XYZ file of C-alpha atoms in Angstrom:
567
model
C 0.000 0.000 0.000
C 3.290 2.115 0.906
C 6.164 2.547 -0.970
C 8.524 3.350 1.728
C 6.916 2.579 5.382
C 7.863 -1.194 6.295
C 6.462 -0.126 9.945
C 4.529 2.468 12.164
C 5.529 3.321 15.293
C 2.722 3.556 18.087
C 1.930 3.676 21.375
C -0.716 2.653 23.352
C -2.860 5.136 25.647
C -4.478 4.655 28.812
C -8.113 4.897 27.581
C -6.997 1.846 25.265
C -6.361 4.165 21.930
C -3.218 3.115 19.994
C -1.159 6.487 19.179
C 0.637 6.218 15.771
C 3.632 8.439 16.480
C 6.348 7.727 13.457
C 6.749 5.573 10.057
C 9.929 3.621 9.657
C 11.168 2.260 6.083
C 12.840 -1.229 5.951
C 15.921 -0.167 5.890
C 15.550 1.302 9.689
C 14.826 4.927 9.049
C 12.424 7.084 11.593
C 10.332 9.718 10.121
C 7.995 11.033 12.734
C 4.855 12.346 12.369
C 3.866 16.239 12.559
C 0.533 15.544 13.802
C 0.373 11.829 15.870
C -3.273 9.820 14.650
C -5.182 8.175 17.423
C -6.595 5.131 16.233
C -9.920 4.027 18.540
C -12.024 1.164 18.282
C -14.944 2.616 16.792
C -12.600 3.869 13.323
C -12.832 1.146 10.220
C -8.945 0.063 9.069
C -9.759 2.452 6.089
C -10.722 5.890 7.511
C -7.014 5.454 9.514
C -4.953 4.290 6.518
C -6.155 7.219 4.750
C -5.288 9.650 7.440
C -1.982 7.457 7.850
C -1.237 8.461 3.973
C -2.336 12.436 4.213
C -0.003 12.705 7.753
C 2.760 11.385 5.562
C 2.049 13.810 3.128
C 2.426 16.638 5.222
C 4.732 15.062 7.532
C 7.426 15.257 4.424
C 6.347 18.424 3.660
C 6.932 19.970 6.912
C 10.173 18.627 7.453
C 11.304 19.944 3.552
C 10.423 23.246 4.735
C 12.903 23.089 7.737
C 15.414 21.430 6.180
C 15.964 24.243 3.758
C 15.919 26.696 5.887
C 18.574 25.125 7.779
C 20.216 24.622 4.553
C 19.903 27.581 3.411
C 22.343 29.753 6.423
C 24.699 26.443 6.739
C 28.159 26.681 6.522
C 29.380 23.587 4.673
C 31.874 22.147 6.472
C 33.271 18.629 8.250
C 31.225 18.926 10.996
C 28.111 20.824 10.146
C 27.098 19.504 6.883
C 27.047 15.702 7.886
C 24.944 17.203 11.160
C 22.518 18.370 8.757
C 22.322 15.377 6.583
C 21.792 12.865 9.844
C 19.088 15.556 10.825
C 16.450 14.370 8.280
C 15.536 11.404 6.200
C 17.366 10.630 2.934
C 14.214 11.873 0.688
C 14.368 15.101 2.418
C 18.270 15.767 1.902
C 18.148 14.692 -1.400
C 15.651 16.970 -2.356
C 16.687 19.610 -0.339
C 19.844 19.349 -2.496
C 18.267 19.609 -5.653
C 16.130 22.411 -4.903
C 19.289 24.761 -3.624
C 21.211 23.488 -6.749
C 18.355 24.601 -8.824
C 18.118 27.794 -6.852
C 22.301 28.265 -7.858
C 21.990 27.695 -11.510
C 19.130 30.177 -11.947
C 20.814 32.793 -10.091
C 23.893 32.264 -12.079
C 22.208 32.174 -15.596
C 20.565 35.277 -14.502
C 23.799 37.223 -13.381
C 25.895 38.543 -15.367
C 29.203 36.719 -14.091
C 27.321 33.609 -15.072
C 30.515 31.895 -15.511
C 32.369 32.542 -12.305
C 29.151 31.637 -10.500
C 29.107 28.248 -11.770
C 32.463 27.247 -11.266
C 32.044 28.870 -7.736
C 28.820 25.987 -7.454
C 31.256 23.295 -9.173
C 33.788 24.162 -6.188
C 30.914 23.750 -3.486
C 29.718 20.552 -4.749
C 33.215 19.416 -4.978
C 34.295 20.209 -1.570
C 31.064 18.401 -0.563
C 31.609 15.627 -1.933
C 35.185 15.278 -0.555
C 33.191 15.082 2.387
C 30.576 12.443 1.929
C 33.450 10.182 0.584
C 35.533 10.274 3.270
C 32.600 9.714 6.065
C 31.144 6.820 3.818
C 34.677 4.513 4.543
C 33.573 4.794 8.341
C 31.673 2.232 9.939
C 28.076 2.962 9.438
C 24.197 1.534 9.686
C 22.651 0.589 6.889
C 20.598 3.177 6.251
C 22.964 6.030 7.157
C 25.398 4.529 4.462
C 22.390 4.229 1.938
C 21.876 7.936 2.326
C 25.798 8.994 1.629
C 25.858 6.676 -1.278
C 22.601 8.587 -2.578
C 23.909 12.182 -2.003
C 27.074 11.017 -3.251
C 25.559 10.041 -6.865
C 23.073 12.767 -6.652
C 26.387 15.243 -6.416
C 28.031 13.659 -8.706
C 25.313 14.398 -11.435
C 24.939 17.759 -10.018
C 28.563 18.644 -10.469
C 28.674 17.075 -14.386
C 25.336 19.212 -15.253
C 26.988 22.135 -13.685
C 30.498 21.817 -15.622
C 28.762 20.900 -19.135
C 26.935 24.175 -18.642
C 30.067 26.268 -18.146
C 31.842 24.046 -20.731
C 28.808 24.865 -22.893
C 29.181 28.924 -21.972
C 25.327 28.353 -21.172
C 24.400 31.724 -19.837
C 20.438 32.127 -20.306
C 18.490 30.331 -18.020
C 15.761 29.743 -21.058
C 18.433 27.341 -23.135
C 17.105 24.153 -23.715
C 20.587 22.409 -22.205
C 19.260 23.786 -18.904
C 15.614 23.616 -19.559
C 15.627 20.113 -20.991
C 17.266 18.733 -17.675
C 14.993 18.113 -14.310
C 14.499 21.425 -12.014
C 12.943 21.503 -8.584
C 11.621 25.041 -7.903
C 10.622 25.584 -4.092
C 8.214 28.279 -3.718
C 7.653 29.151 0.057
C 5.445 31.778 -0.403
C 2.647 29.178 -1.563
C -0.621 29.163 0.415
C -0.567 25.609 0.040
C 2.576 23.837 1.976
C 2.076 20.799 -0.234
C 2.346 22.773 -3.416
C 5.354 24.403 -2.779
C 7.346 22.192 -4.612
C 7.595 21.890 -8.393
C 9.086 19.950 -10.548
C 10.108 20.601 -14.458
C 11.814 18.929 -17.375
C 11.253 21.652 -20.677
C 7.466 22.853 -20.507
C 6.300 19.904 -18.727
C 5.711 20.739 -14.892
C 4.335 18.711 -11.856
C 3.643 18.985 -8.563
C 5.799 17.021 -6.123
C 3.702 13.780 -4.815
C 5.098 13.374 -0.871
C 4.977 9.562 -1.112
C 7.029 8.360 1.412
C 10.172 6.429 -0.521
C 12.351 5.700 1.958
C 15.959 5.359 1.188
C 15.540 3.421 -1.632
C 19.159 2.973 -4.530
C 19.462 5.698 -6.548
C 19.841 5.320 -10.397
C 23.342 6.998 -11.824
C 21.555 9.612 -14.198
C 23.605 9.606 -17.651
C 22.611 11.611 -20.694
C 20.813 8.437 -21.800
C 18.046 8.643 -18.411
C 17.769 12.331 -19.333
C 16.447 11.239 -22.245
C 14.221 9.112 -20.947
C 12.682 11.657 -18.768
C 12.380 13.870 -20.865
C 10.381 11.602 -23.089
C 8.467 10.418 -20.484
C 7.683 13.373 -18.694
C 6.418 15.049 -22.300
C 4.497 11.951 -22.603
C 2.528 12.519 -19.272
C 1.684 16.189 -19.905
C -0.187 15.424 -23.105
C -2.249 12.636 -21.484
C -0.256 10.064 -23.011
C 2.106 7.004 -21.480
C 5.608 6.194 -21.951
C 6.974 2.878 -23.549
C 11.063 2.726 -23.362
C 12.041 -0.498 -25.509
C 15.830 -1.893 -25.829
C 17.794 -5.032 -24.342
C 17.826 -6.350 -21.296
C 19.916 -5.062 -18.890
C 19.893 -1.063 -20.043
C 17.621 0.765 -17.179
C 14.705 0.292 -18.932
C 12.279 -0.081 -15.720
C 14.578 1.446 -13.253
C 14.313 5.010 -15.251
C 10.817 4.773 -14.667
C 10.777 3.688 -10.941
C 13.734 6.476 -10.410
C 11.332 9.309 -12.641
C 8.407 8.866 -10.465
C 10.699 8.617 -6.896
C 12.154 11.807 -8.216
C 8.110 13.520 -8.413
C 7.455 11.964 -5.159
C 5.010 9.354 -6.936
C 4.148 5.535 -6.232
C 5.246 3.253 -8.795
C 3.897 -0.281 -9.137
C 5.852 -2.980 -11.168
C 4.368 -5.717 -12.795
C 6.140 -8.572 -14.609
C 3.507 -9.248 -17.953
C 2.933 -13.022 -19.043
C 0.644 -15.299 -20.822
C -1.091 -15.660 -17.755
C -2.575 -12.134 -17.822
C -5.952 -11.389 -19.366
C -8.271 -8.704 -20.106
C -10.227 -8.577 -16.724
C -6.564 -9.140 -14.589
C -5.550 -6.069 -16.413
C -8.673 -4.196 -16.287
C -8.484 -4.837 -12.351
C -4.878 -3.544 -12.292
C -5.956 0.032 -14.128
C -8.652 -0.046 -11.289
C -6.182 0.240 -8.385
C -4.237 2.634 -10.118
C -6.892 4.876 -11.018
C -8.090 4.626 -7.785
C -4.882 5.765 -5.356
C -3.156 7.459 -8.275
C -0.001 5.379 -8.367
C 2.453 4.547 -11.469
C 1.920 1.667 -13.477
C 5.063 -0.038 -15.137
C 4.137 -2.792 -17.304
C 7.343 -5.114 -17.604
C 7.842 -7.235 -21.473
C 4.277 -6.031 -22.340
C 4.656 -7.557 -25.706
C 4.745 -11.183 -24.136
C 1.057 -10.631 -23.985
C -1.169 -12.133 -26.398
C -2.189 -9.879 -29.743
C -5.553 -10.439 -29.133
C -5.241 -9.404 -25.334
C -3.176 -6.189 -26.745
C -6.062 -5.081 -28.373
C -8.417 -5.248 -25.928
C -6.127 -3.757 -23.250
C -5.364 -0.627 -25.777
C -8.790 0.341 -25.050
C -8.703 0.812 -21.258
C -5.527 2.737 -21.033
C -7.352 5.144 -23.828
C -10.187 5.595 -21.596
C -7.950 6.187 -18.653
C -5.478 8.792 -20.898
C -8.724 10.236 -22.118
C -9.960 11.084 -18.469
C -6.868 12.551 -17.730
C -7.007 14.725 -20.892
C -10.389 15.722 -20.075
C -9.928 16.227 -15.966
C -12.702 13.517 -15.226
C -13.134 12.651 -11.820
C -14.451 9.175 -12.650
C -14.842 6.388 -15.913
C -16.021 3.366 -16.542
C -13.422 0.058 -16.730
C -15.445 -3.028 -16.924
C -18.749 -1.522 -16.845
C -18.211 0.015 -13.388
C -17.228 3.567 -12.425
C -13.902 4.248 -10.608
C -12.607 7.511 -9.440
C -9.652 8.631 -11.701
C -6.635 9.925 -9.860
C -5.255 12.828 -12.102
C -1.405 11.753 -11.158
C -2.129 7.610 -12.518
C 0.752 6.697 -15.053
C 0.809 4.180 -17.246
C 4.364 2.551 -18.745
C 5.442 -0.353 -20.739
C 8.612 -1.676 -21.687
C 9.361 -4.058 -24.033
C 12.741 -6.086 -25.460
C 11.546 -6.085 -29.278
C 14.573 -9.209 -29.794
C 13.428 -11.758 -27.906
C 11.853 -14.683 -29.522
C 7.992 -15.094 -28.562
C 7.135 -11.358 -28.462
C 3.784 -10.148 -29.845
C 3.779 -6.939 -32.840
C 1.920 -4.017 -30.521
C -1.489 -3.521 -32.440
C -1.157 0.377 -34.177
C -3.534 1.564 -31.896
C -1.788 0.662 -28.862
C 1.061 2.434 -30.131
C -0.467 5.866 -30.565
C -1.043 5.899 -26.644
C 2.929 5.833 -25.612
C 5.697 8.303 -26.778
C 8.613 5.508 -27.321
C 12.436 6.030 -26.121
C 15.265 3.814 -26.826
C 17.337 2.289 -24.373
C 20.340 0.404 -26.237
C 23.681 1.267 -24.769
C 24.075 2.480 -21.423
C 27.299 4.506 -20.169
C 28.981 1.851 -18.625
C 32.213 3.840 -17.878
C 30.382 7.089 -15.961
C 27.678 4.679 -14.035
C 30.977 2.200 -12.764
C 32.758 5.574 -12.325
C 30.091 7.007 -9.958
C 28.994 4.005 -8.054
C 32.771 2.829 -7.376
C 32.867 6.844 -5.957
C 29.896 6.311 -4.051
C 31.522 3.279 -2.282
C 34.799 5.278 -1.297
C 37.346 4.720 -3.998
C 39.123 8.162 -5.075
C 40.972 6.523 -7.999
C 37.568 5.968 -9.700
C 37.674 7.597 -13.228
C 41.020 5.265 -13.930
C 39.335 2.005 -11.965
C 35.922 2.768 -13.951
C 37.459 2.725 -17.408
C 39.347 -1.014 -16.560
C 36.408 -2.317 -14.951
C 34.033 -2.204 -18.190
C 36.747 -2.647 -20.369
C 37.438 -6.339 -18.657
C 33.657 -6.774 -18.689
C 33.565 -6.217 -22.528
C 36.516 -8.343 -23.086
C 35.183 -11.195 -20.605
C 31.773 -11.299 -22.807
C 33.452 -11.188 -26.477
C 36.277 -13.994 -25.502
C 34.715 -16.242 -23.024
C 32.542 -19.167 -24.121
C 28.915 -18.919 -24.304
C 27.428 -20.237 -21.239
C 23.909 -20.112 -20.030
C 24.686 -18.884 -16.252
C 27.351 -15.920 -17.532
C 26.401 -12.636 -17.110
C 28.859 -9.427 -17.727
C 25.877 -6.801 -17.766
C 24.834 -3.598 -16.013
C 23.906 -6.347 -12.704
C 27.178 -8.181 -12.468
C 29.060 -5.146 -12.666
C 27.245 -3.420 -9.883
C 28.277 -6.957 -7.655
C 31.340 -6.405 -8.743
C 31.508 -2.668 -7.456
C 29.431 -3.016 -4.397
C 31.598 -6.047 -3.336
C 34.711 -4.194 -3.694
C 33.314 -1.483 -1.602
C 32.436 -3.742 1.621
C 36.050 -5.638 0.801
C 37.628 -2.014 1.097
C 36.070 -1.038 4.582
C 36.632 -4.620 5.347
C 40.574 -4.474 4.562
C 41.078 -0.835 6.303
C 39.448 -1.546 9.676
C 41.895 -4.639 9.709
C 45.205 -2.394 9.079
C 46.834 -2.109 12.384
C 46.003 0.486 14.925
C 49.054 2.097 14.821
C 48.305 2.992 11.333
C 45.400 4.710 12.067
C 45.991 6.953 14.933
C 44.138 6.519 18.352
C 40.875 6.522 16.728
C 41.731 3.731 14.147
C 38.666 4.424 11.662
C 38.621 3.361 8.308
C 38.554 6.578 6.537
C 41.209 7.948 8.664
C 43.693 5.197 7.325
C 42.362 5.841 3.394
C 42.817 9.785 3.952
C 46.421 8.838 4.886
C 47.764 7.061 2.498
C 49.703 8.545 -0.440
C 48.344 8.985 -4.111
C 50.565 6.178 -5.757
C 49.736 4.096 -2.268
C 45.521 4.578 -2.755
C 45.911 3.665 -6.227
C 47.446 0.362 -5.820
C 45.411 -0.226 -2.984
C 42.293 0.173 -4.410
C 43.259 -1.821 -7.707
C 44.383 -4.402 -5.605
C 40.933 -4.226 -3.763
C 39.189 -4.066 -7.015
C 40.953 -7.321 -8.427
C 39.929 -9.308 -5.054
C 36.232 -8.523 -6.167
C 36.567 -9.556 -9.467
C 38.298 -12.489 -8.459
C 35.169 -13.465 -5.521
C 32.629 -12.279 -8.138
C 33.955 -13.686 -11.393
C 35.484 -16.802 -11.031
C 33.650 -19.113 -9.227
C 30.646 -19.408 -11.798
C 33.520 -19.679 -14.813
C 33.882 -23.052 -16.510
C 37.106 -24.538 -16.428
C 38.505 -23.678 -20.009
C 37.492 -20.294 -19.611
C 39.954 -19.774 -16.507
C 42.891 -19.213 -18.108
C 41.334 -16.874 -20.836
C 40.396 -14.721 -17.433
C 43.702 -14.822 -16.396
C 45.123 -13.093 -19.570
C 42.841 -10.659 -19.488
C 43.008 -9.792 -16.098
C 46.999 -9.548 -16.819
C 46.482 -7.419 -19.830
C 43.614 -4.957 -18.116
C 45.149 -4.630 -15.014
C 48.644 -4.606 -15.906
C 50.790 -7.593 -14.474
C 47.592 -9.265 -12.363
C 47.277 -12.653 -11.497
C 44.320 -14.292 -10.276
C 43.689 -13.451 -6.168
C 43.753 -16.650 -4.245
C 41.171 -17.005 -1.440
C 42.987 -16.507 2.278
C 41.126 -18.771 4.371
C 43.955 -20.976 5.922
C 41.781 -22.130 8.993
C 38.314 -23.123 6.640
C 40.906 -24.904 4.311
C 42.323 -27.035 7.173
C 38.431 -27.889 8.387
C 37.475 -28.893 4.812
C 40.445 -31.126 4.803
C 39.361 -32.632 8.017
C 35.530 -32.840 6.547
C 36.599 -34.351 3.818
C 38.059 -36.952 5.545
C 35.657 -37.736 8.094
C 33.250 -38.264 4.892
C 35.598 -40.581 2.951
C 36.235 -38.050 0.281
C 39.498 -37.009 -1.320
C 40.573 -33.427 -0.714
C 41.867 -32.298 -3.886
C 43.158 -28.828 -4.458
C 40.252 -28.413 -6.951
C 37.639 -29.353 -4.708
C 38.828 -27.380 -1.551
C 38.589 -24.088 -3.807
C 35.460 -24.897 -5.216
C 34.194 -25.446 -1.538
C 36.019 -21.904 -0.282
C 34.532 -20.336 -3.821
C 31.155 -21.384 -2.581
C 31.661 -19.951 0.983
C 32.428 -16.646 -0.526
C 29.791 -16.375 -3.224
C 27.373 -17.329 -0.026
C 28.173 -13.737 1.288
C 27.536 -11.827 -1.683
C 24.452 -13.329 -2.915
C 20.611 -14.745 -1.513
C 20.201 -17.627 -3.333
C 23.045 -19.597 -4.924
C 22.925 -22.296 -7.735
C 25.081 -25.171 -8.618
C 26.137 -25.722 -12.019
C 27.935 -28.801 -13.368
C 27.634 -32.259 -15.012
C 26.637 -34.926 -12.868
C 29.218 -36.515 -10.696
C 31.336 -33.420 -10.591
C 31.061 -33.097 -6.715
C 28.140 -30.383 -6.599
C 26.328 -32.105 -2.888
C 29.978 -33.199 -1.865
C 31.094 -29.779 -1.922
C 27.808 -28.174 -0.825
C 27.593 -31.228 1.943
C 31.053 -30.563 3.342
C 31.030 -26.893 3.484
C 27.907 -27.380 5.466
């Protein structure tokens, strides 16, 4: 029903009435509530859910308020800006962020030392990001580190718009290389708190939805996603819906789920298949239209042609209520109220064998973008920034170049995968290895205090680099070769030489779990080979980076032996 809230924090009253004081996400975060909601026994489930939604609303938009006005007189700093950021949730910062960005740029287009205003911004964002990167190598929770790693890629983007524009000599705020990017404009002088904010890509405004998102992973926004929302966003203002369409593994869905957490919206994912029919669709629309959420229709062409045809006439009754402003229409012969912020998306892999032709009026209803070839190089560039490295624009540049090289040379196996997914393993592994390997450095190394990001601040240039290469191979290594075939081994060995210049392939340091497995092995009559120990110790690793794990092999190859003996 939520997008964000996992829990709601309550308390219970003498006279029996159950005080709902706070909503937490699932990844731990507090936000409390403005105004706390009684709940007594004579209120139906509904009437409080509703209020629970409209105290969230204003809940968010109460706390945006103070946060940029604290914003607004802070000096950015060590100390106070990483105050400010534990002061309110994630959603809040980040959007606090983008509104005084937005705030920046206008003033500078609209001065007439334009340029030295902007690289005075570039230098702000800079200096704060120096800052986020060094706090996100200490040891944090979950959520706290969630947030950096958010601000960190928001900044990132933030600081590329900014230098394009100067690089650009952009100096009119109308200029569609401004315009044609996403703005948040704050006005405070609003009557309404909750329509304050606005958001804009071109002509195409909306006002900000308040759902609570909690501190959800935020999408590395590339010239191709700016694309994308633009196209999408057009889409919506002229009643219509959006259908991006490319290969797997290219942001199709995620650009939609990250447009509508970026206008505060609800979006609702759903995998299409043969199973779906007319009325199962026809009951989706119904929800949506009814609580105004996002609808993202996943391989919408593996539905039938004949199902196509009949769906393309419920979304064009549901665009055509939004073109008209109806407050209710008619989907299977009943009348629903019609939420004027309901989406509707589809995306679609045209290649794939099995895939229906969309009927020609189905197409008319979506504006189409194509997703075919991500930027590999900035999105490993920003995420390996976001998890501490500061040698990231050289690591970046290796890391897709092995990933290229390891899907043209390798044999063609079912279970290998060098996308957009593996290589965020790869990176996010390499991150928790990295904290891992500082807080183990010796004390003496790191001062008194003995953090992490004390020990990475002092080390020297040449030092960091080989460091976090070496850290970088280790993941690759943990990631990478234990679902590789056996042929394909030493083909991974030359590349990693050739990429990484003189690199071998990392051997897993577990002395005492290698002398257990021995002693396993021998308890259940089995022969310890070298091969089978670092299968078993391959196994043990992958455990900690993924949920589920599969086996792969012919039979007889030792699969429940190793899994058995690792046990």
């Amino acid at each position: 029903m939520f997008a964000g809230i996992n829990l709601l924090e309550y308390s219970v009253l003498e006279n029996k009435t159950c005080r709902i004081t706070a909503m937490v996400s699932k990844e731990g975060e507090v936000v409390p509530f403005h105004r706390p909601i009684d709940v007594t026994e004579d209120r139906t489930v509904v009437s409080w859910l509703a209020q629970v939604e409209q105290t969230m609303r204003e809940s968010l938009a109460y706390l945006l308020q103070a946060s940029l006005a604290k914003l607004s007189s802070l000096e950015v700093n060590a100390e106070t800006f990483p105050a400010w950021i534990q002061s309110y949730p994630s959603q809040i910062v980040i959007l606090s962020s983008q509104i005084m960005w937005c705030s920046q740029i206008e003033a500078a287009l609209h001065s007439a030392q334009s340029s030295e205003m902007l690289r005075r911004c570039v230098a702000q964002i800079d200096a704060m990001l120096q800052i986020l990167a060094e706090r996100v190598m200490h040891s944090l929770q979950t959520d706290e580190r969630k947030k950096y790693e958010q601000l960190i890629t928001e900044f990132v983007y933030e600081k590329g718009s900014t230098q394009s524009l100067l690089d650009e000599g952009v100096k009119d705020s109308s200029d569609f290389r401004w315009q044609g990017r996403l703005r948040a404009y704050y006005d405070a002088n609003a009557p309404d708190l909750m329509k304050c904010l606005t958001l804009c890509v071109a002509d195409a405004s909306f006002l900000y939805g308040y759902e609570y998102l909690g501190v959800c992973e935020r999408l590395v926004q590339t010239p191709l996603t700016d694309r994308c929302y633009l196209t999408l966003t057009q889409a919506l203002m002229m009643g219509l819906g959006g259908n991006p369409f490319g290969p797997a593994g290219t942001g199709k869905t995620e650009s939609v789920k990250m447009l509508a957490s970026l206008l505060g919206r609800f979006c609702l994912v759903f995998n299409c298949d043969e199973s779906f029919d007319f009325q199962a669709m026809g009951r989706i629309f119904r929800g949506l239209c009814q609580v105004g959420a996002w609808g993202c229709f996943d391989e919408f062409n593996r539905l039938e042609e004949r199902i196509l045809s009949a769906v393309s006439q419920q979304i064009w009754t549901i665009q055509t209520g939004l073109r008209d402003q109806k407050s209710e229409i008619v989907l299977l012969e009943k009348p629903v109220k019609l939420h004027p912020n309901v989406g509707i998306f589809v995306t679609m892999n045209p290649g794939y064998a099995g895939r229906s032709n969309l009927p020609d009026n189905l197409k008319q209803l979506f504006r189409s973008i194509a997703m075919i070839q991500p930027d590999w190089e900035k999105i490993a560039q920003v995420m390996l920034f976001s998890q501490g490295f500061r040698t990231s624009e050289v690591l970046a540049g290796k890391l897709v170049l092995l990933f290229t090289l390891c899907q043209d040379q390798l044999s063609p196996q079912a279970h290998y995968d060098f996308g957009l997914r593996a290589l965020k393993s790869v990176v996010v592994s390499a991150g928790n290895l990295k904290r891992h390997r500082l807080e183990q450095r010796p004390t003496d190394e790191a001062g008194e205090a003995g953090e992490a990001g004390e020990v990475g601040e002092k080390l020297a240039p040449r030092e960091q680099e080989a460091f976090e290469r070496d850290v970088l191979l280790s993941s690759v290594c943990d990631t990478i070769v234990p679902k590789l075939v056996s042929e394909d081994l030493p083909i991974l060995k030359s590349l990693l030489s050739s990429v990484f210049t003189g690199a071998t392939l990392k051997q897993i340091e577990a002395e005492q779990l290698r002398s257990m497995l021995r002693e396993v092995c021998k308890e259940e009559k089995l022969c310890p080979t070298e091969a089978f120990i670092e299968k078993a110790l391959q196994l043990y690793q992958v455990q900690d980076l993924r949920h589920g794990v599969m086996l792969v092999g012919p039979s007889g190859s030792g699969k429940s032996s190793v899994l058995r003996c690792l046990l």
